[in-house]
Amino acid sequence: VILRDIPRTYPELEFFKDNGRGQQALFNVIKAYSIHDNEVGYCQGSAFIVGQLLLQMPEEETFAVFVRLMETYRLRELFKPTMTELGLCMFQLECLVQEQMPDLCTHFNNMGFDTSMYASSWFLALFTTTLPLELANRIMDIFLAEGMEFIFRVSLAILQQARLDLLKLDMEGMLKYFQREVRERYENDHELLFVAANKVTLNAKKMKKLEKDYLTKRTKEQEEAIELRLVIVDDSHVKGLNIS
């Protein structure tokens, strides 16, 4: 899996061209982390964060910084196989969009456009796959100081500035918009995004309540899934008795 994703990581950059030292360094760090943390192992998206670090420091430092990012900044929870933390972030962002941009939230719902379809990479790759790399580097700097709250603020700023465009698009149009138009919007004007992000305010108590709501919802869904499995098993057992 790692070898498959290596060539897809920043292929436009000379440092990461096929069989270059960048690709080997990327493989070494990712492989080392997968051994270091076998519960998480390797998760798609982390390669872009590791690659971003390798452009600024040697392998050994990259590994050390990546470990710190994973363990101190919620990234390890995001990359766990259960994806519970990613689900929480998607739920919180969806609720914030519903509160701050209800028309956009309604449009997304009408189109069947789930939050994870556009925002999961924002959290898993810290915007490295969405925005110009220089801009993503600045976001990383602030993320190191402020944590995950800043990723939410940038996410809401992007949506606020894209709102009027998105309201005119269907699902296919929105997917293309997030793949291309968002990057192009900020290509030559990084401050446009930072000014908007700095105006976004998040209420810590509100975020905590949303976390509690999500965990309650998830627990209820898990209980309902267990009950459904028991009903199916019981029904199969009854049918088996009737046949005999």
PDB file of C-alpha atoms in Angstrom:
ATOM      1  CA  VAL A   1       0.000   0.000   0.000  1.00  0.00           C
ATOM      2  CA  ILE A   2       2.832   2.400   0.888  1.00  0.00           C
ATOM      3  CA  LEU A   3       4.661   1.696  -2.378  1.00  0.00           C
ATOM      4  CA  ARG A   4       1.445   2.348  -4.319  1.00  0.00           C
ATOM      5  CA  ASP A   5       0.914   5.762  -2.711  1.00  0.00           C
ATOM      6  CA  ILE A   6       4.506   7.030  -2.844  1.00  0.00           C
ATOM      7  CA  PRO A   7       4.383   8.050  -6.569  1.00  0.00           C
ATOM      8  CA  ARG A   8       1.074   9.851  -5.949  1.00  0.00           C
ATOM      9  CA  THR A   9       2.591  12.150  -3.348  1.00  0.00           C
ATOM     10  CA  TYR A  10       3.566  15.559  -4.793  1.00  0.00           C
ATOM     11  CA  PRO A  11       4.408  14.080  -8.227  1.00  0.00           C
ATOM     12  CA  GLU A  12       4.693  17.617  -9.624  1.00  0.00           C
ATOM     13  CA  LEU A  13       7.711  18.363  -7.400  1.00  0.00           C
ATOM     14  CA  GLU A  14      11.203  17.487  -8.600  1.00  0.00           C
ATOM     15  CA  PHE A  15      12.162  16.185  -5.136  1.00  0.00           C
ATOM     16  CA  PHE A  16       9.495  13.474  -5.359  1.00  0.00           C
ATOM     17  CA  LYS A  17       9.993  12.393  -8.984  1.00  0.00           C
ATOM     18  CA  ASP A  18      10.123   8.641  -9.701  1.00  0.00           C
ATOM     19  CA  ASN A  19      13.024   6.844  -8.022  1.00  0.00           C
ATOM     20  CA  GLY A  20      14.306  10.123  -6.576  1.00  0.00           C
ATOM     21  CA  ARG A  21      15.735  10.549  -3.088  1.00  0.00           C
ATOM     22  CA  GLY A  22      12.501  12.192  -1.975  1.00  0.00           C
ATOM     23  CA  GLN A  23      10.475   9.077  -2.716  1.00  0.00           C
ATOM     24  CA  GLN A  24      12.979   6.894  -0.847  1.00  0.00           C
ATOM     25  CA  ALA A  25      12.984   9.233   2.151  1.00  0.00           C
ATOM     26  CA  LEU A  26       9.177   9.309   2.121  1.00  0.00           C
ATOM     27  CA  PHE A  27       9.040   5.508   2.119  1.00  0.00           C
ATOM     28  CA  ASN A  28      11.601   5.277   4.927  1.00  0.00           C
ATOM     29  CA  VAL A  29       9.717   7.635   7.262  1.00  0.00           C
ATOM     30  CA  ILE A  30       6.277   6.154   6.584  1.00  0.00           C
ATOM     31  CA  LYS A  31       7.572   2.594   6.970  1.00  0.00           C
ATOM     32  CA  ALA A  32       9.368   3.533  10.204  1.00  0.00           C
ATOM     33  CA  TYR A  33       6.180   5.030  11.628  1.00  0.00           C
ATOM     34  CA  SER A  34       4.085   2.011  10.675  1.00  0.00           C
ATOM     35  CA  ILE A  35       6.527  -0.144  12.676  1.00  0.00           C
ATOM     36  CA  HIS A  36       6.640   2.382  15.531  1.00  0.00           C
ATOM     37  CA  ASP A  37       2.834   2.432  15.819  1.00  0.00           C
ATOM     38  CA  ASN A  38       1.393  -0.844  14.580  1.00  0.00           C
ATOM     39  CA  GLU A  39      -2.134   0.037  15.749  1.00  0.00           C
ATOM     40  CA  VAL A  40      -2.343   2.908  13.279  1.00  0.00           C
ATOM     41  CA  GLY A  41       0.201   1.571  10.788  1.00  0.00           C
ATOM     42  CA  TYR A  42      -0.067   3.465   7.518  1.00  0.00           C
ATOM     43  CA  CYS A  43      -3.072   5.547   6.551  1.00  0.00           C
ATOM     44  CA  GLN A  44      -3.577   7.272   3.212  1.00  0.00           C
ATOM     45  CA  GLY A  45      -3.146  11.016   3.611  1.00  0.00           C
ATOM     46  CA  SER A  46      -0.285  10.846   6.076  1.00  0.00           C
ATOM     47  CA  ALA A  47       2.157  10.630   3.156  1.00  0.00           C
ATOM     48  CA  PHE A  48       1.363  14.219   2.212  1.00  0.00           C
ATOM     49  CA  ILE A  49       2.108  15.457   5.740  1.00  0.00           C
ATOM     50  CA  VAL A  50       5.367  13.474   5.844  1.00  0.00           C
ATOM     51  CA  GLY A  51       6.276  14.781   2.378  1.00  0.00           C
ATOM     52  CA  GLN A  52       5.553  18.330   3.489  1.00  0.00           C
ATOM     53  CA  LEU A  53       7.978  17.889   6.406  1.00  0.00           C
ATOM     54  CA  LEU A  54      10.666  16.259   4.236  1.00  0.00           C
ATOM     55  CA  LEU A  55      10.766  19.367   2.071  1.00  0.00           C
ATOM     56  CA  GLN A  56      11.947  21.277   5.136  1.00  0.00           C
ATOM     57  CA  MET A  57      14.077  18.852   7.167  1.00  0.00           C
ATOM     58  CA  PRO A  58      16.020  15.537   6.930  1.00  0.00           C
ATOM     59  CA  GLU A  59      14.497  12.093   7.489  1.00  0.00           C
ATOM     60  CA  GLU A  60      15.357  11.720  11.174  1.00  0.00           C
ATOM     61  CA  GLU A  61      13.855  15.080  12.112  1.00  0.00           C
ATOM     62  CA  THR A  62      10.831  14.431   9.915  1.00  0.00           C
ATOM     63  CA  PHE A  63      10.149  11.174  11.738  1.00  0.00           C
ATOM     64  CA  ALA A  64      10.463  12.844  15.152  1.00  0.00           C
ATOM     65  CA  VAL A  65       8.176  15.752  14.186  1.00  0.00           C
ATOM     66  CA  PHE A  66       5.639  13.409  12.602  1.00  0.00           C
ATOM     67  CA  VAL A  67       5.500  11.294  15.763  1.00  0.00           C
ATOM     68  CA  ARG A  68       4.886  14.445  17.781  1.00  0.00           C
ATOM     69  CA  LEU A  69       2.149  15.571  15.385  1.00  0.00           C
ATOM     70  CA  MET A  70       0.447  12.203  15.667  1.00  0.00           C
ATOM     71  CA  GLU A  71       0.649  11.971  19.440  1.00  0.00           C
ATOM     72  CA  THR A  72       0.118  15.600  20.492  1.00  0.00           C
ATOM     73  CA  TYR A  73      -2.178  17.114  17.863  1.00  0.00           C
ATOM     74  CA  ARG A  74      -5.013  14.547  17.574  1.00  0.00           C
ATOM     75  CA  LEU A  75      -3.717  13.187  14.278  1.00  0.00           C
ATOM     76  CA  ARG A  76      -3.150   9.694  15.658  1.00  0.00           C
ATOM     77  CA  GLU A  77      -6.803   9.535  16.674  1.00  0.00           C
ATOM     78  CA  LEU A  78      -7.812  10.692  13.186  1.00  0.00           C
ATOM     79  CA  PHE A  79      -5.784   7.922  11.545  1.00  0.00           C
ATOM     80  CA  LYS A  80      -6.920   5.059  13.790  1.00  0.00           C
ATOM     81  CA  PRO A  81      -8.719   2.271  11.869  1.00  0.00           C
ATOM     82  CA  THR A  82     -12.033   3.021  13.638  1.00  0.00           C
ATOM     83  CA  MET A  83     -11.945   6.606  12.256  1.00  0.00           C
ATOM     84  CA  THR A  84     -13.995   7.702  15.287  1.00  0.00           C
ATOM     85  CA  GLU A  85     -12.112  10.985  15.605  1.00  0.00           C
ATOM     86  CA  LEU A  86     -12.504  11.755  11.913  1.00  0.00           C
ATOM     87  CA  GLY A  87     -16.228  11.057  12.236  1.00  0.00           C
ATOM     88  CA  LEU A  88     -16.358  13.465  15.172  1.00  0.00           C
ATOM     89  CA  CYS A  89     -14.614  16.220  13.186  1.00  0.00           C
ATOM     90  CA  MET A  90     -16.999  15.718  10.265  1.00  0.00           C
ATOM     91  CA  PHE A  91     -19.991  15.868  12.622  1.00  0.00           C
ATOM     92  CA  GLN A  92     -18.726  19.024  14.321  1.00  0.00           C
ATOM     93  CA  LEU A  93     -18.009  20.728  10.995  1.00  0.00           C
ATOM     94  CA  GLU A  94     -21.428  19.787   9.616  1.00  0.00           C
ATOM     95  CA  CYS A  95     -23.132  21.227  12.700  1.00  0.00           C
ATOM     96  CA  LEU A  96     -21.094  24.430  12.427  1.00  0.00           C
ATOM     97  CA  VAL A  97     -22.022  24.797   8.758  1.00  0.00           C
ATOM     98  CA  GLN A  98     -25.666  24.231   9.635  1.00  0.00           C
ATOM     99  CA  GLU A  99     -25.452  26.951  12.277  1.00  0.00           C
ATOM    100  CA  GLN A 100     -23.433  29.516  10.306  1.00  0.00           C
ATOM    101  CA  MET A 101     -24.479  28.783   6.698  1.00  0.00           C
ATOM    102  CA  PRO A 102     -27.894  27.069   6.863  1.00  0.00           C
ATOM    103  CA  ASP A 103     -28.616  27.590   3.158  1.00  0.00           C
ATOM    104  CA  LEU A 104     -25.376  25.851   2.188  1.00  0.00           C
ATOM    105  CA  CYS A 105     -26.071  23.007   4.616  1.00  0.00           C
ATOM    106  CA  THR A 106     -29.552  22.551   3.103  1.00  0.00           C
ATOM    107  CA  HIS A 107     -28.045  22.538  -0.398  1.00  0.00           C
ATOM    108  CA  PHE A 108     -25.494  19.883   0.599  1.00  0.00           C
ATOM    109  CA  ASN A 109     -28.270  17.735   2.109  1.00  0.00           C
ATOM    110  CA  ASN A 110     -30.500  18.114  -0.938  1.00  0.00           C
ATOM    111  CA  MET A 111     -27.631  17.031  -3.188  1.00  0.00           C
ATOM    112  CA  GLY A 112     -26.679  14.126  -0.908  1.00  0.00           C
ATOM    113  CA  PHE A 113     -23.286  15.778  -0.528  1.00  0.00           C
ATOM    114  CA  ASP A 114     -21.831  14.442   2.719  1.00  0.00           C
ATOM    115  CA  THR A 115     -19.307  16.489   4.688  1.00  0.00           C
ATOM    116  CA  SER A 116     -16.702  13.737   4.366  1.00  0.00           C
ATOM    117  CA  MET A 117     -16.838  14.021   0.565  1.00  0.00           C
ATOM    118  CA  TYR A 118     -15.021  17.347   0.661  1.00  0.00           C
ATOM    119  CA  ALA A 119     -13.596  17.806   4.151  1.00  0.00           C
ATOM    120  CA  SER A 120     -12.034  14.487   5.212  1.00  0.00           C
ATOM    121  CA  SER A 121      -8.813  15.287   3.319  1.00  0.00           C
ATOM    122  CA  TRP A 122      -8.703  18.733   4.946  1.00  0.00           C
ATOM    123  CA  PHE A 123      -8.308  17.080   8.336  1.00  0.00           C
ATOM    124  CA  LEU A 124      -6.332  13.970   7.333  1.00  0.00           C
ATOM    125  CA  ALA A 125      -3.837  15.817   5.129  1.00  0.00           C
ATOM    126  CA  LEU A 126      -4.038  19.281   6.743  1.00  0.00           C
ATOM    127  CA  PHE A 127      -4.933  20.943   3.413  1.00  0.00           C
ATOM    128  CA  THR A 128      -1.757  19.732   1.668  1.00  0.00           C
ATOM    129  CA  THR A 129      -3.847  18.069  -1.057  1.00  0.00           C
ATOM    130  CA  THR A 130      -6.290  20.984  -1.397  1.00  0.00           C
ATOM    131  CA  LEU A 131      -4.322  24.230  -1.231  1.00  0.00           C
ATOM    132  CA  PRO A 132      -1.046  25.487  -2.728  1.00  0.00           C
ATOM    133  CA  LEU A 133       1.846  23.954  -0.786  1.00  0.00           C
ATOM    134  CA  GLU A 134       3.243  27.286   0.391  1.00  0.00           C
ATOM    135  CA  LEU A 135      -0.166  28.130   1.845  1.00  0.00           C
ATOM    136  CA  ALA A 136      -0.457  24.679   3.418  1.00  0.00           C
ATOM    137  CA  ASN A 137       2.947  25.260   5.041  1.00  0.00           C
ATOM    138  CA  ARG A 138       1.675  28.462   6.654  1.00  0.00           C
ATOM    139  CA  ILE A 139      -1.415  26.617   7.866  1.00  0.00           C
ATOM    140  CA  MET A 140       0.848  23.960   9.386  1.00  0.00           C
ATOM    141  CA  ASP A 141       2.806  26.645  11.274  1.00  0.00           C
ATOM    142  CA  ILE A 142      -0.364  28.032  12.843  1.00  0.00           C
ATOM    143  CA  PHE A 143      -1.737  24.530  13.439  1.00  0.00           C
ATOM    144  CA  LEU A 144       1.355  23.773  15.539  1.00  0.00           C
ATOM    145  CA  ALA A 145       0.541  26.799  17.693  1.00  0.00           C
ATOM    146  CA  GLU A 146      -3.252  26.546  17.870  1.00  0.00           C
ATOM    147  CA  GLY A 147      -4.093  22.907  17.198  1.00  0.00           C
ATOM    148  CA  MET A 148      -7.156  21.455  15.494  1.00  0.00           C
ATOM    149  CA  GLU A 149      -9.261  24.557  16.152  1.00  0.00           C
ATOM    150  CA  PHE A 150      -7.399  26.317  13.349  1.00  0.00           C
ATOM    151  CA  ILE A 151      -8.262  23.557  10.873  1.00  0.00           C
ATOM    152  CA  PHE A 152     -11.942  24.140  11.675  1.00  0.00           C
ATOM    153  CA  ARG A 153     -11.523  27.887  11.221  1.00  0.00           C
ATOM    154  CA  VAL A 154      -9.835  27.481   7.834  1.00  0.00           C
ATOM    155  CA  SER A 155     -12.520  24.983   6.775  1.00  0.00           C
ATOM    156  CA  LEU A 156     -15.310  27.401   7.640  1.00  0.00           C
ATOM    157  CA  ALA A 157     -13.478  30.284   5.943  1.00  0.00           C
ATOM    158  CA  ILE A 158     -13.172  28.286   2.699  1.00  0.00           C
ATOM    159  CA  LEU A 159     -16.871  27.413   2.793  1.00  0.00           C
ATOM    160  CA  GLN A 160     -17.907  30.987   3.555  1.00  0.00           C
ATOM    161  CA  GLN A 161     -15.943  32.315   0.593  1.00  0.00           C
ATOM    162  CA  ALA A 162     -17.134  29.526  -1.716  1.00  0.00           C
ATOM    163  CA  ARG A 163     -20.757  29.581  -0.538  1.00  0.00           C
ATOM    164  CA  LEU A 164     -22.349  31.527  -3.399  1.00  0.00           C
ATOM    165  CA  ASP A 165     -20.536  29.425  -6.004  1.00  0.00           C
ATOM    166  CA  LEU A 166     -21.444  26.129  -4.334  1.00  0.00           C
ATOM    167  CA  LEU A 167     -25.140  26.999  -4.104  1.00  0.00           C
ATOM    168  CA  LYS A 168     -25.267  27.012  -7.936  1.00  0.00           C
ATOM    169  CA  LEU A 169     -23.640  23.597  -8.387  1.00  0.00           C
ATOM    170  CA  ASP A 170     -24.832  19.976  -8.400  1.00  0.00           C
ATOM    171  CA  MET A 171     -22.865  17.168  -6.767  1.00  0.00           C
ATOM    172  CA  GLU A 172     -20.487  16.644  -9.679  1.00  0.00           C
ATOM    173  CA  GLY A 173     -19.901  20.371  -9.943  1.00  0.00           C
ATOM    174  CA  MET A 174     -19.155  20.662  -6.237  1.00  0.00           C
ATOM    175  CA  LEU A 175     -16.681  17.777  -6.348  1.00  0.00           C
ATOM    176  CA  LYS A 176     -14.814  19.453  -9.214  1.00  0.00           C
ATOM    177  CA  TYR A 177     -14.976  22.779  -7.407  1.00  0.00           C
ATOM    178  CA  PHE A 178     -13.278  21.392  -4.300  1.00  0.00           C
ATOM    179  CA  GLN A 179     -10.700  19.572  -6.409  1.00  0.00           C
ATOM    180  CA  ARG A 180      -9.657  22.569  -8.517  1.00  0.00           C
ATOM    181  CA  GLU A 181     -11.360  25.875  -7.852  1.00  0.00           C
ATOM    182  CA  VAL A 182     -10.463  26.127  -4.173  1.00  0.00           C
ATOM    183  CA  ARG A 183      -6.738  25.821  -4.942  1.00  0.00           C
ATOM    184  CA  GLU A 184      -6.971  28.374  -7.743  1.00  0.00           C
ATOM    185  CA  ARG A 185      -8.858  30.868  -5.556  1.00  0.00           C
ATOM    186  CA  TYR A 186      -5.934  31.167  -3.148  1.00  0.00           C
ATOM    187  CA  GLU A 187      -3.048  30.517  -5.547  1.00  0.00           C
ATOM    188  CA  ASN A 188      -1.969  34.151  -5.663  1.00  0.00           C
ATOM    189  CA  ASP A 189      -3.693  35.508  -2.573  1.00  0.00           C
ATOM    190  CA  HIS A 190      -2.960  33.626   0.629  1.00  0.00           C
ATOM    191  CA  GLU A 191      -4.075  36.516   2.816  1.00  0.00           C
ATOM    192  CA  LEU A 192      -7.616  36.202   1.458  1.00  0.00           C
ATOM    193  CA  LEU A 193      -7.936  32.933   3.359  1.00  0.00           C
ATOM    194  CA  PHE A 194      -6.126  34.008   6.520  1.00  0.00           C
ATOM    195  CA  VAL A 195      -8.172  37.192   6.900  1.00  0.00           C
ATOM    196  CA  ALA A 196     -11.376  35.147   6.660  1.00  0.00           C
ATOM    197  CA  ALA A 197     -10.093  32.410   8.999  1.00  0.00           C
ATOM    198  CA  ASN A 198      -9.106  34.976  11.624  1.00  0.00           C
ATOM    199  CA  LYS A 199     -12.675  36.289  11.652  1.00  0.00           C
ATOM    200  CA  VAL A 200     -14.102  32.857  12.423  1.00  0.00           C
ATOM    201  CA  THR A 201     -14.806  32.281  16.100  1.00  0.00           C
ATOM    202  CA  LEU A 202     -15.394  28.919  17.731  1.00  0.00           C
ATOM    203  CA  ASN A 203     -16.992  28.380  21.102  1.00  0.00           C
ATOM    204  CA  ALA A 204     -15.077  25.777  23.125  1.00  0.00           C
ATOM    205  CA  LYS A 205     -18.166  24.803  25.127  1.00  0.00           C
ATOM    206  CA  LYS A 206     -20.150  24.385  21.911  1.00  0.00           C
ATOM    207  CA  MET A 207     -17.452  22.146  20.429  1.00  0.00           C
ATOM    208  CA  LYS A 208     -17.401  20.055  23.609  1.00  0.00           C
ATOM    209  CA  LYS A 209     -21.171  19.683  23.533  1.00  0.00           C
ATOM    210  CA  LEU A 210     -21.020  18.591  19.887  1.00  0.00           C
ATOM    211  CA  GLU A 211     -18.410  15.998  20.853  1.00  0.00           C
ATOM    212  CA  LYS A 212     -20.719  14.671  23.566  1.00  0.00           C
ATOM    213  CA  ASP A 213     -23.667  14.613  21.133  1.00  0.00           C
ATOM    214  CA  TYR A 214     -21.619  12.704  18.571  1.00  0.00           C
ATOM    215  CA  LEU A 215     -20.444  10.074  21.054  1.00  0.00           C
ATOM    216  CA  THR A 216     -24.022   9.602  22.288  1.00  0.00           C
ATOM    217  CA  LYS A 217     -25.245   9.257  18.688  1.00  0.00           C
ATOM    218  CA  ARG A 218     -22.462   6.808  17.838  1.00  0.00           C
ATOM    219  CA  THR A 219     -23.166   4.686  20.926  1.00  0.00           C
ATOM    220  CA  LYS A 220     -26.879   4.553  20.053  1.00  0.00           C
ATOM    221  CA  GLU A 221     -26.092   3.531  16.456  1.00  0.00           C
ATOM    222  CA  GLN A 222     -23.768   0.781  17.675  1.00  0.00           C
ATOM    223  CA  GLU A 223     -26.429  -0.524  20.079  1.00  0.00           C
ATOM    224  CA  GLU A 224     -29.042  -0.511  17.305  1.00  0.00           C
ATOM    225  CA  ALA A 225     -26.649  -2.382  14.997  1.00  0.00           C
ATOM    226  CA  ILE A 226     -26.088  -5.035  17.677  1.00  0.00           C
ATOM    227  CA  GLU A 227     -29.841  -5.373  18.243  1.00  0.00           C
ATOM    228  CA  LEU A 228     -30.387  -5.772  14.487  1.00  0.00           C
ATOM    229  CA  ARG A 229     -27.756  -8.509  14.287  1.00  0.00           C
ATOM    230  CA  LEU A 230     -29.398 -10.315  17.214  1.00  0.00           C
ATOM    231  CA  VAL A 231     -32.807 -10.104  15.524  1.00  0.00           C
ATOM    232  CA  ILE A 232     -31.353 -11.502  12.283  1.00  0.00           C
ATOM    233  CA  VAL A 233     -29.633 -14.342  14.145  1.00  0.00           C
ATOM    234  CA  ASP A 234     -32.787 -15.099  16.134  1.00  0.00           C
ATOM    235  CA  ASP A 235     -34.933 -15.031  12.981  1.00  0.00           C
ATOM    236  CA  SER A 236     -32.535 -17.410  11.221  1.00  0.00           C
ATOM    237  CA  HIS A 237     -32.671 -19.737  14.211  1.00  0.00           C
ATOM    238  CA  VAL A 238     -36.481 -19.768  14.207  1.00  0.00           C
ATOM    239  CA  LYS A 239     -36.587 -20.474  10.477  1.00  0.00           C
ATOM    240  CA  GLY A 240     -34.141 -23.296  11.001  1.00  0.00           C
ATOM    241  CA  LEU A 241     -36.376 -24.819  13.652  1.00  0.00           C
ATOM    242  CA  ASN A 242     -39.431 -24.530  11.379  1.00  0.00           C
ATOM    243  CA  ILE A 243     -37.601 -26.251   8.536  1.00  0.00           C
ATOM    244  CA  SER A 244     -36.586 -29.117  10.781  1.00  0.00           C
TER     245      SER A 244
END
